[in-house]
Short mmCIF file of C-alpha atoms and ligand atoms in Angstrom, two decimals:
data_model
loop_
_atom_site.label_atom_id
_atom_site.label_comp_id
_atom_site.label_asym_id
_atom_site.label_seq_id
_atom_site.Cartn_x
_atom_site.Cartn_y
_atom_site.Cartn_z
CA UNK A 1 0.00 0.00 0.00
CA UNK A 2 1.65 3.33 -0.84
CA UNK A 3 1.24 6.32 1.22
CA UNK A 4 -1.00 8.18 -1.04
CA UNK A 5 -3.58 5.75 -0.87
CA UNK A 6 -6.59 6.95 1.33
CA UNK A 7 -7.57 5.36 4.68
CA UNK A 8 -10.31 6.36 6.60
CA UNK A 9 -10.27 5.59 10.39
CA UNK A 10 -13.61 4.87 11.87
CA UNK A 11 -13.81 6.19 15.91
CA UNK A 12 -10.73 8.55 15.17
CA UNK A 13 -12.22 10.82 17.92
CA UNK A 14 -11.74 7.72 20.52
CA UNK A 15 -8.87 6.26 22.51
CA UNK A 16 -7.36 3.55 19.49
CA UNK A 17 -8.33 5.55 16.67
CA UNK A 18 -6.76 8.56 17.85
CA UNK A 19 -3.26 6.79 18.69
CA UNK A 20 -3.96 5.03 14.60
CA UNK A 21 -4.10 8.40 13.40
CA UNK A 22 -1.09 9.76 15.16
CA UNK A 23 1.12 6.82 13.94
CA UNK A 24 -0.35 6.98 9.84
CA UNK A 25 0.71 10.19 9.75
CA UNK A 26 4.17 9.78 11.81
CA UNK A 27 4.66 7.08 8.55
CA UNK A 28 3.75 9.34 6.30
CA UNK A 29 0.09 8.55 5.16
CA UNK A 30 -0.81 11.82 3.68
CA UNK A 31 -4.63 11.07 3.04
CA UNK A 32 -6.41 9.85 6.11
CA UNK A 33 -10.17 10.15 6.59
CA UNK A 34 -10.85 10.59 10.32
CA UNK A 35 -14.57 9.97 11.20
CA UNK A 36 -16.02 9.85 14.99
CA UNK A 37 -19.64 10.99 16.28
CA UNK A 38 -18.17 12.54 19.11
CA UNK A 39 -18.11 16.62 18.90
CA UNK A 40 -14.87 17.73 17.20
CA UNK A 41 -13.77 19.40 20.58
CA UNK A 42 -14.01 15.96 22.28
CA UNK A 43 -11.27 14.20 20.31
CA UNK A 44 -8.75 12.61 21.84
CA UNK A 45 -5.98 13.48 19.18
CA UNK A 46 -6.73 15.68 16.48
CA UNK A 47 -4.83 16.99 13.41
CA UNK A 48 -5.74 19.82 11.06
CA UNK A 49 -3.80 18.04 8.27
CA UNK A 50 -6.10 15.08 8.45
CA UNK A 51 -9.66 15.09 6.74
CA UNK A 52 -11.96 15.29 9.85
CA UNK A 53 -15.47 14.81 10.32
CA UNK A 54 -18.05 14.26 12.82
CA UNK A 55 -20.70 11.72 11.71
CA UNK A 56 -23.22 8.94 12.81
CA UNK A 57 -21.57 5.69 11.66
CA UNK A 58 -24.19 3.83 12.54
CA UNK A 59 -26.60 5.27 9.29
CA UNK A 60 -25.42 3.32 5.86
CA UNK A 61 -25.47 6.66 4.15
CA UNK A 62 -22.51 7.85 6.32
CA UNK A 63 -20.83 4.92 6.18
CA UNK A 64 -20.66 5.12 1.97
CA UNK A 65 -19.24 8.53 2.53
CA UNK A 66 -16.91 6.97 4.63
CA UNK A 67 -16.33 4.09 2.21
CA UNK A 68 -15.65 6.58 -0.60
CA UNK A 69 -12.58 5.89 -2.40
CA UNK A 70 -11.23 4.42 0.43
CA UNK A 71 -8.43 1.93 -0.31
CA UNK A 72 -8.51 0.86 3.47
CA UNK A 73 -11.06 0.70 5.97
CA UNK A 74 -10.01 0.64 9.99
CA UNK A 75 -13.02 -0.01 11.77
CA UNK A 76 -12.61 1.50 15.52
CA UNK A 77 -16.18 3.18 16.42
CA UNK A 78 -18.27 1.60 19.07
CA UNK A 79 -20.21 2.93 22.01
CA UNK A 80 -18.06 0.72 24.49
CA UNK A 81 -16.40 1.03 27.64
CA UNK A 82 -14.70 -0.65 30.78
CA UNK A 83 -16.75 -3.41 32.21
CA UNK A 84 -18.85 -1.01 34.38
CA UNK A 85 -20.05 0.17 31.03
CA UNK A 86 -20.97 -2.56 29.55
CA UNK A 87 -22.26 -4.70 31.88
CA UNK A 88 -25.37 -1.58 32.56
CA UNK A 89 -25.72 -0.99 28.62
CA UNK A 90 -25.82 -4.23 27.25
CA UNK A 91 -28.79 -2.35 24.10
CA UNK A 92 -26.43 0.29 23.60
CA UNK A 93 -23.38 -2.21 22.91
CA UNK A 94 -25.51 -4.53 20.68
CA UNK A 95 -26.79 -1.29 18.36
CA UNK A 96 -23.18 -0.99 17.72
CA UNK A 97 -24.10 -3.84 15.26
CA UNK A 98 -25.14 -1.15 12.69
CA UNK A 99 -22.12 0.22 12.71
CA UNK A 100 -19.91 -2.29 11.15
CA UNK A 101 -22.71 -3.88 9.04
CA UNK A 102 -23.03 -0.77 7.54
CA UNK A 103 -19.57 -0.07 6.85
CA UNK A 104 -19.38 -3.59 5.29
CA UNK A 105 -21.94 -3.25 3.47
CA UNK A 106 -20.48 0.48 1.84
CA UNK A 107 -16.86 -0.93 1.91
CA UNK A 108 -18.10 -3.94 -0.33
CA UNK A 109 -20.13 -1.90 -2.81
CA UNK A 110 -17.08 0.65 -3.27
CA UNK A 111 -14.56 -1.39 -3.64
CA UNK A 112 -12.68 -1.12 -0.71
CA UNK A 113 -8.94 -3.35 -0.76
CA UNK A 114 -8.48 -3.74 3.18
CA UNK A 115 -10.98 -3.55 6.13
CA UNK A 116 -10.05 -3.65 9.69
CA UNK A 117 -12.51 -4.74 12.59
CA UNK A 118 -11.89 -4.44 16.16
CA UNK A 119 -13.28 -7.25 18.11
CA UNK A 120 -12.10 -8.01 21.79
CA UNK A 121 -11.65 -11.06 24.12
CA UNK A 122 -15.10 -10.61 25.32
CA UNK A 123 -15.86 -12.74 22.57
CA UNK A 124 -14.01 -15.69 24.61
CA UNK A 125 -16.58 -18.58 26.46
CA UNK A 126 -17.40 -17.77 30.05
CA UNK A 127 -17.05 -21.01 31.12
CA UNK A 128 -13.13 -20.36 30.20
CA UNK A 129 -12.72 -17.40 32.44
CA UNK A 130 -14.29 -18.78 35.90
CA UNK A 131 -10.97 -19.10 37.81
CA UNK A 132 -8.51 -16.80 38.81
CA UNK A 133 -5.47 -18.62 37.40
CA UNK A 134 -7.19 -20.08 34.18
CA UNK A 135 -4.90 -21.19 31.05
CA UNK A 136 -4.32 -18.55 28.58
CA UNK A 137 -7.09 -17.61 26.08
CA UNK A 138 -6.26 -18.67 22.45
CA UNK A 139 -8.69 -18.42 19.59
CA UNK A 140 -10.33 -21.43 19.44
CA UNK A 141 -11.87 -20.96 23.20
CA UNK A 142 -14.30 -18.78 21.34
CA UNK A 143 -16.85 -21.61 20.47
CA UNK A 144 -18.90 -23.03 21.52
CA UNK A 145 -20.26 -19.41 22.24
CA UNK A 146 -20.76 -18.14 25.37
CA UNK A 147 -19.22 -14.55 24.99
CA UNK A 148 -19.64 -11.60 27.24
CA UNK A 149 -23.61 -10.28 27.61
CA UNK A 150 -24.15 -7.79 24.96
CA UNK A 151 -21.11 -6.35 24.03
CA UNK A 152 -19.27 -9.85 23.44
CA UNK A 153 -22.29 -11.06 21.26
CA UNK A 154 -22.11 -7.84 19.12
CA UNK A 155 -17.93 -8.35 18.48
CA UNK A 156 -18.61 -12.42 17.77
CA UNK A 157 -21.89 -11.31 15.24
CA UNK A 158 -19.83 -9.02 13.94
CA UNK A 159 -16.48 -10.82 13.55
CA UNK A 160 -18.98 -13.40 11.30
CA UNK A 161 -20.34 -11.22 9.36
CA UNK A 162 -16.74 -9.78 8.46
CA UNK A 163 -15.88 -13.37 8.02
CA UNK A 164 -18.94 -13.96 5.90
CA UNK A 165 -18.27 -10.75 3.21
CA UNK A 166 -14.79 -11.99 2.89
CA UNK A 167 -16.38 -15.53 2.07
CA UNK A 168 -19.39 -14.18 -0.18
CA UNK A 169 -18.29 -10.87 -1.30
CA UNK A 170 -14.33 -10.86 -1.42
CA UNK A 171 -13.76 -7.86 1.01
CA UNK A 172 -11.00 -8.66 2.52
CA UNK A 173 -11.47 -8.03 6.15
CA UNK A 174 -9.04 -8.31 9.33
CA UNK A 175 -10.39 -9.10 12.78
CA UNK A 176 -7.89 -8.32 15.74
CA UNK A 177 -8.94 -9.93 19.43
CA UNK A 178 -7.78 -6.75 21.36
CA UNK A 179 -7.11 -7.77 25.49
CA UNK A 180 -8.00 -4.61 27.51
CA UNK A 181 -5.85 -1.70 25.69
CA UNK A 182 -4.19 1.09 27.63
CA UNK A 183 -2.28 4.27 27.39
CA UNK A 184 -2.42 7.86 27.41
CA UNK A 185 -5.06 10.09 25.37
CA UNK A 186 -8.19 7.25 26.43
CA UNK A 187 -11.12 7.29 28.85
CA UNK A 188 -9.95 7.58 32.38
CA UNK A 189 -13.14 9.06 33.92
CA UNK A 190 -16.68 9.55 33.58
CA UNK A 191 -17.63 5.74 34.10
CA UNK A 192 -16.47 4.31 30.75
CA UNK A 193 -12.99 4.32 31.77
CA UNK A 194 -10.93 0.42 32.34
CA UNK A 195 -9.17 -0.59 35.19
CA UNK A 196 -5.79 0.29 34.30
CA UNK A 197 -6.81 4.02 33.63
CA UNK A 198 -9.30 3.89 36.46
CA UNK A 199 -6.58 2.55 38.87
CA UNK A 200 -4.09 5.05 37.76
CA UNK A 201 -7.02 7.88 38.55
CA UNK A 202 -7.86 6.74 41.70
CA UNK A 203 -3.96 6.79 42.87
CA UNK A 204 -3.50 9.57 41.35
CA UNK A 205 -5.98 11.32 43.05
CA UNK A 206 -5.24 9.82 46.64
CA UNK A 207 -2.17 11.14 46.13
CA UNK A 208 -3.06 14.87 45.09
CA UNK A 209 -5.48 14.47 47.99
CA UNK A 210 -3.61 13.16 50.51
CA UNK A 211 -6.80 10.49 51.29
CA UNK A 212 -5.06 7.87 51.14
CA UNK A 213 -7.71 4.82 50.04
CA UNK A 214 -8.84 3.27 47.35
CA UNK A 215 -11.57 1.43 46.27
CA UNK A 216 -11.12 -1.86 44.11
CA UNK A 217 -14.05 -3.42 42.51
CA UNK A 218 -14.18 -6.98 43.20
CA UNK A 219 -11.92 -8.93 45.81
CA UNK A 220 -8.86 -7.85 43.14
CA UNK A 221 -8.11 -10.98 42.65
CA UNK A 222 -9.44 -11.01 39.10
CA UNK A 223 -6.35 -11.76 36.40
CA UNK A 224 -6.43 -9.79 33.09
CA UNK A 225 -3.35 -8.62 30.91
CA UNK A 226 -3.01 -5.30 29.63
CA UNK A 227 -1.61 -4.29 26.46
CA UNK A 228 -0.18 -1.08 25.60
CA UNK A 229 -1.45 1.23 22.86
CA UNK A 230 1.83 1.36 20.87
CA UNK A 231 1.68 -2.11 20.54
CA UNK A 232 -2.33 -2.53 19.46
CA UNK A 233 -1.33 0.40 16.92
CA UNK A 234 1.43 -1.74 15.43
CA UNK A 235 -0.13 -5.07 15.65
CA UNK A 236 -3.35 -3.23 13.99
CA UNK A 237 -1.35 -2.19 11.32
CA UNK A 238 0.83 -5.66 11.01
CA UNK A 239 -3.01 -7.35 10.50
CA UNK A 240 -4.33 -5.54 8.40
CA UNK A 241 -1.39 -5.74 5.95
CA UNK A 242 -1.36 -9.25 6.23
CA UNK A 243 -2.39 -12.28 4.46
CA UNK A 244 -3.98 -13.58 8.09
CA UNK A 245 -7.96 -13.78 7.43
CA UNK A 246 -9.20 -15.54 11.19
CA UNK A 247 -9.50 -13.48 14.07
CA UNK A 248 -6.53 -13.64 16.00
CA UNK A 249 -5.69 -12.57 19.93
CA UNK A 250 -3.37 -9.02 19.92
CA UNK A 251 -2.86 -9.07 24.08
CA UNK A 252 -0.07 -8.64 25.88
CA UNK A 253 0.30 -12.50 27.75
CA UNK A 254 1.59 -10.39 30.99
CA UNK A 255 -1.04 -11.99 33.40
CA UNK A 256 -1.55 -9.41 36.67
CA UNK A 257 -4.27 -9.82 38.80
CA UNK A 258 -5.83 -5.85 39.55
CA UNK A 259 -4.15 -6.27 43.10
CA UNK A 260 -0.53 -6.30 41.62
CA UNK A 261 -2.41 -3.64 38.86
CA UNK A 262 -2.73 -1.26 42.04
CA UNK A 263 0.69 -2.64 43.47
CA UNK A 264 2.28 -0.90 40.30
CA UNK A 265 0.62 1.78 40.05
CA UNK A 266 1.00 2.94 44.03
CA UNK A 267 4.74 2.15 43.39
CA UNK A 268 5.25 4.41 40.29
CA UNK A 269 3.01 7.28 42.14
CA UNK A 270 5.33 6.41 45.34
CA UNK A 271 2.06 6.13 47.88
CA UNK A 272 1.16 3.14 49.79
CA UNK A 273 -2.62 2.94 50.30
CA UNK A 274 -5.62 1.61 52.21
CA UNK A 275 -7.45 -0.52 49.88
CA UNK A 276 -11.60 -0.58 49.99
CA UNK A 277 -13.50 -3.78 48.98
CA UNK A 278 -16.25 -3.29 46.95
CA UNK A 279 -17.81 -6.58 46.09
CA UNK A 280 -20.79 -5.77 44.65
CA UNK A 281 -19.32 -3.33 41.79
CA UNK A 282 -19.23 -4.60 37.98
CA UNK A 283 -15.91 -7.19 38.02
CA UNK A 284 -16.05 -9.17 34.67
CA UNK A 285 -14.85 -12.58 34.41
CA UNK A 286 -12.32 -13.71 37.35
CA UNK A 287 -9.28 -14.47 34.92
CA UNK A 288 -8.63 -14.06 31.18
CA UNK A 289 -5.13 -13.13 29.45
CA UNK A 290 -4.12 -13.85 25.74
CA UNK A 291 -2.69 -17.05 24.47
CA UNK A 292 0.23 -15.55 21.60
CA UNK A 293 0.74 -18.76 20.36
CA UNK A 294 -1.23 -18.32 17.39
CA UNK A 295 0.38 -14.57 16.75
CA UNK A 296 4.18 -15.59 17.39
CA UNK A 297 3.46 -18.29 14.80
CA UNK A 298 1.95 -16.30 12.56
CA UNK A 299 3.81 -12.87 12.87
CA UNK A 300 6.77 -13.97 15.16
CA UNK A 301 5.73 -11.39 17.08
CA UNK A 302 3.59 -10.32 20.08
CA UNK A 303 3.16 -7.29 22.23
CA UNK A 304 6.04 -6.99 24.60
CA UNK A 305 5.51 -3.88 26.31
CA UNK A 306 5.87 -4.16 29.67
CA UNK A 307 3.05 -2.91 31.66
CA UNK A 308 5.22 -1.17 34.53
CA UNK A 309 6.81 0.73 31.76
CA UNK A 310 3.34 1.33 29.97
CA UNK A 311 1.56 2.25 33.27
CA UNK A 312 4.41 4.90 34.23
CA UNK A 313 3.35 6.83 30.99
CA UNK A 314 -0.19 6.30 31.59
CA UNK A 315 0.30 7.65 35.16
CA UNK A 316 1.78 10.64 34.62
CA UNK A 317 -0.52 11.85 31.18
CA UNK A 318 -3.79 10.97 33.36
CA UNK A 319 -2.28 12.77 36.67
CA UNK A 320 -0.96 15.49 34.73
CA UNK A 321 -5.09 15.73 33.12
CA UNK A 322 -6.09 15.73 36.43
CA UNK A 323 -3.86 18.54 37.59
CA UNK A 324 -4.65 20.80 34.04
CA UNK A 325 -8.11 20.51 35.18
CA UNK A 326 -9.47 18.58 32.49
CA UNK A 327 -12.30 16.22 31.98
CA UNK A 328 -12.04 12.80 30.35
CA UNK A 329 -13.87 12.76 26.85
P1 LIG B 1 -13.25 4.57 22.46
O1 LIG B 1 -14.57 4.61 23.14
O2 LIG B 1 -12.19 5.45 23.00
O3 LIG B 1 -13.42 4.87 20.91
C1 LIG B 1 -14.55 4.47 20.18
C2 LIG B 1 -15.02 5.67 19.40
O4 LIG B 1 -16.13 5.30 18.59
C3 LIG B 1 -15.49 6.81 20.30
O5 LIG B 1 -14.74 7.98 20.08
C4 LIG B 1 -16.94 7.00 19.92
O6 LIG B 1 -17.37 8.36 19.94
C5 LIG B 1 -16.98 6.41 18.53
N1 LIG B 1 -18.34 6.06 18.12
C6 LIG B 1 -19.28 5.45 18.88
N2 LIG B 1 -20.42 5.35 18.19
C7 LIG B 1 -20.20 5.92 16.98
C8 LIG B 1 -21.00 6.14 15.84
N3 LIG B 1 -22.29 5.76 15.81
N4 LIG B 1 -20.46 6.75 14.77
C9 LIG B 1 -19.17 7.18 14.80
N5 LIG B 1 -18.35 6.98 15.86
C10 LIG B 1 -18.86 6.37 16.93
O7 LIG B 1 -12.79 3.03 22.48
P2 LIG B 1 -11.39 2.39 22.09
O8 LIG B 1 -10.79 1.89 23.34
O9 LIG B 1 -10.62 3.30 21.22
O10 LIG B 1 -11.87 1.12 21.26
C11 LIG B 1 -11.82 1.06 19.84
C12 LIG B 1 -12.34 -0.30 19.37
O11 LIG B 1 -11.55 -1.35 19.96
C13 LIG B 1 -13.78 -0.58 19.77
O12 LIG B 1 -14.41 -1.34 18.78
C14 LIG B 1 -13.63 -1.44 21.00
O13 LIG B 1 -14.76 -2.26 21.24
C15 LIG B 1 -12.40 -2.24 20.62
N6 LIG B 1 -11.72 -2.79 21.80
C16 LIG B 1 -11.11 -1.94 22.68
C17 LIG B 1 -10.48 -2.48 23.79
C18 LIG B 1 -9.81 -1.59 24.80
O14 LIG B 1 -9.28 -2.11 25.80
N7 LIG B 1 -9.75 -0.28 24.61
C19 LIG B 1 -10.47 -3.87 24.00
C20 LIG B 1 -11.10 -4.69 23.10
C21 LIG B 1 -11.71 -4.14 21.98
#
């Protein structure tokens, strides 16, 4: 793909779409399409050299605009968020449905060379993610279905139907398995915020306070493994180029259970603090983290970030948005 060739980036107002935009750009895409239905203002990253717009992606007429001589499509728009998001909007998840049957749909009927779609490990069986210390997720745990109330049905229904346009229709789609993203310039407030950005809020703001508590959801004991954003944004990128047509797992495989999460983050904010139980708040499955077998194979690589190196940046941009007064978008 040469760099003149345009790609439009779907949620370029949001947390991965914003970091996408940033790195096209830094490799010198010069004709990127940046679409989000957030207000212009609200943006996570913006760029005046980029073609912006604010639109509904969830109408088909928007999402032919969007398809317009596109060569590639990355599809990062949904009305998501951390688990005590989804778990209270399960409707709200599931209309996200229209958004990438739409932009199928417009991608197939103009021709579109590459289309990206970001599912998650919500997709993964329940009965998989019951224990603390369970085995790795890897691809095939997806089926027999038993995904993630509303939002994990919407990424598997939507992971077939990019499956089934590829099959029918020859678009050649790419579906990524992202494990719980992180970084700076995302959600870290507001109650659609995930744990790593809501732990590094909460210490951050026992520390500017000088309360020193916190509240964890759950006992903590839950496992998960965090990946950072510079590594989705490659391994995005590294898909999508690819000959690889199944969904595959992009995780980091750095199991931490939201305990040693908190551990991290207290020691990179240097603060040692009382920790509040609360057992009845939204805590997900009790372990999941991503098998890379599949993606080492594959790719002979896997994201390797470490996540005491990608929680000190984190840290610092969300402590420092705290301190400029700002309010997560
Ligand atoms: P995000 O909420 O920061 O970004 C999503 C963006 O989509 C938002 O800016 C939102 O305004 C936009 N959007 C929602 N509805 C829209 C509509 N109708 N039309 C146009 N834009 C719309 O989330 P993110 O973390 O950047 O996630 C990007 C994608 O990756 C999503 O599909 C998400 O489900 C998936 N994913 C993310 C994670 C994670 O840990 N962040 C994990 C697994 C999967």
């Amino acid at each position: 793909m040469s760099n003149d060739q345009l790609i439009t980036v779907c949620g370029a107002g949001g947390f991965i779409g914003g970091a996408l935009v940033a790195d096209l750009r830094a490799k010198g895409h010069t004709r990127i399409r940046a679409i989000d239905i957030k207000p212009f203002d609200h943006w996570y990253q913006k760029f005046d050299d980029v073609e912006n717009h604010v639109l509904d992606l969830s109408l088909l007429e928007n999402c032919r605009f969007a398809a317009k001589d596109a060569h590639t499509i990355y599809n990062l728009a949904a009305d998501m968020g951390g688990m005590g998001f989804i778990e209270n909007n399960k409707a709200l998840c599931m209309i996200t449905v229209l958004i990438n049957s739409h932009l199928c749909l417009a991608a197939r009927d103009a021709g579109v060379q590459r289309f990206f779609y970001a599912s998650s490990a919500c997709v993964y069986n329940g009965d998989k993610q019951k224990e603390y210390n369970i085995p790795a997720l890897k691809e095939e745990d997806a089926y027999p279905a038993l995904p993630e109330d509303g939002y994990g049905w919407e990424k598997l229904f939507s992971e077939r139907m990019c499956r089934h346009f590829r099959e029918d229709f020859g678009l050649q789609t790419r579906v990524a398995r992202y494990h719980n993203v992180y970084g700076p310039h995302g959600t870290w407030d507001g109650g659609r915020e995930k744990a790593p950005a809501a732990v590094c809020r909460k210490v951050a703001m026992a520390k500017i306070t000088g309360n020193h508590e916190i509240e964890i959801w759950g006992t903590g004991d839950q496992t998960r493994s965090f990946m950072y954003i510079t590594d989705c944004v490659y391994g995005t990128q590294m898909l999508l180029n690819s000959d690889w047509v199944d969904p595959i797992n992009i995780g980091s495989a750095e199991m931490v259970s939201i305990n040693q999460l908190v551990d991290i983050a207290e020691d990179i904010a240097g603060v040692k603090l009382k920790r509040n139980y609360n057992l009845n708040a939204p805590k997900g499955v009790n372990g999941r983290s991503s098998d890379n077998t599949l993606i080492k194979k594959v790719f002979n690589w896997e994201p390797s970030t470490r996540l005491r190196d990608g929680l000190e940046i984190t840290y610092k941009w969300i402590y420092d948005e705290i301190m400029a007064g700002a309010k997560s978008r």
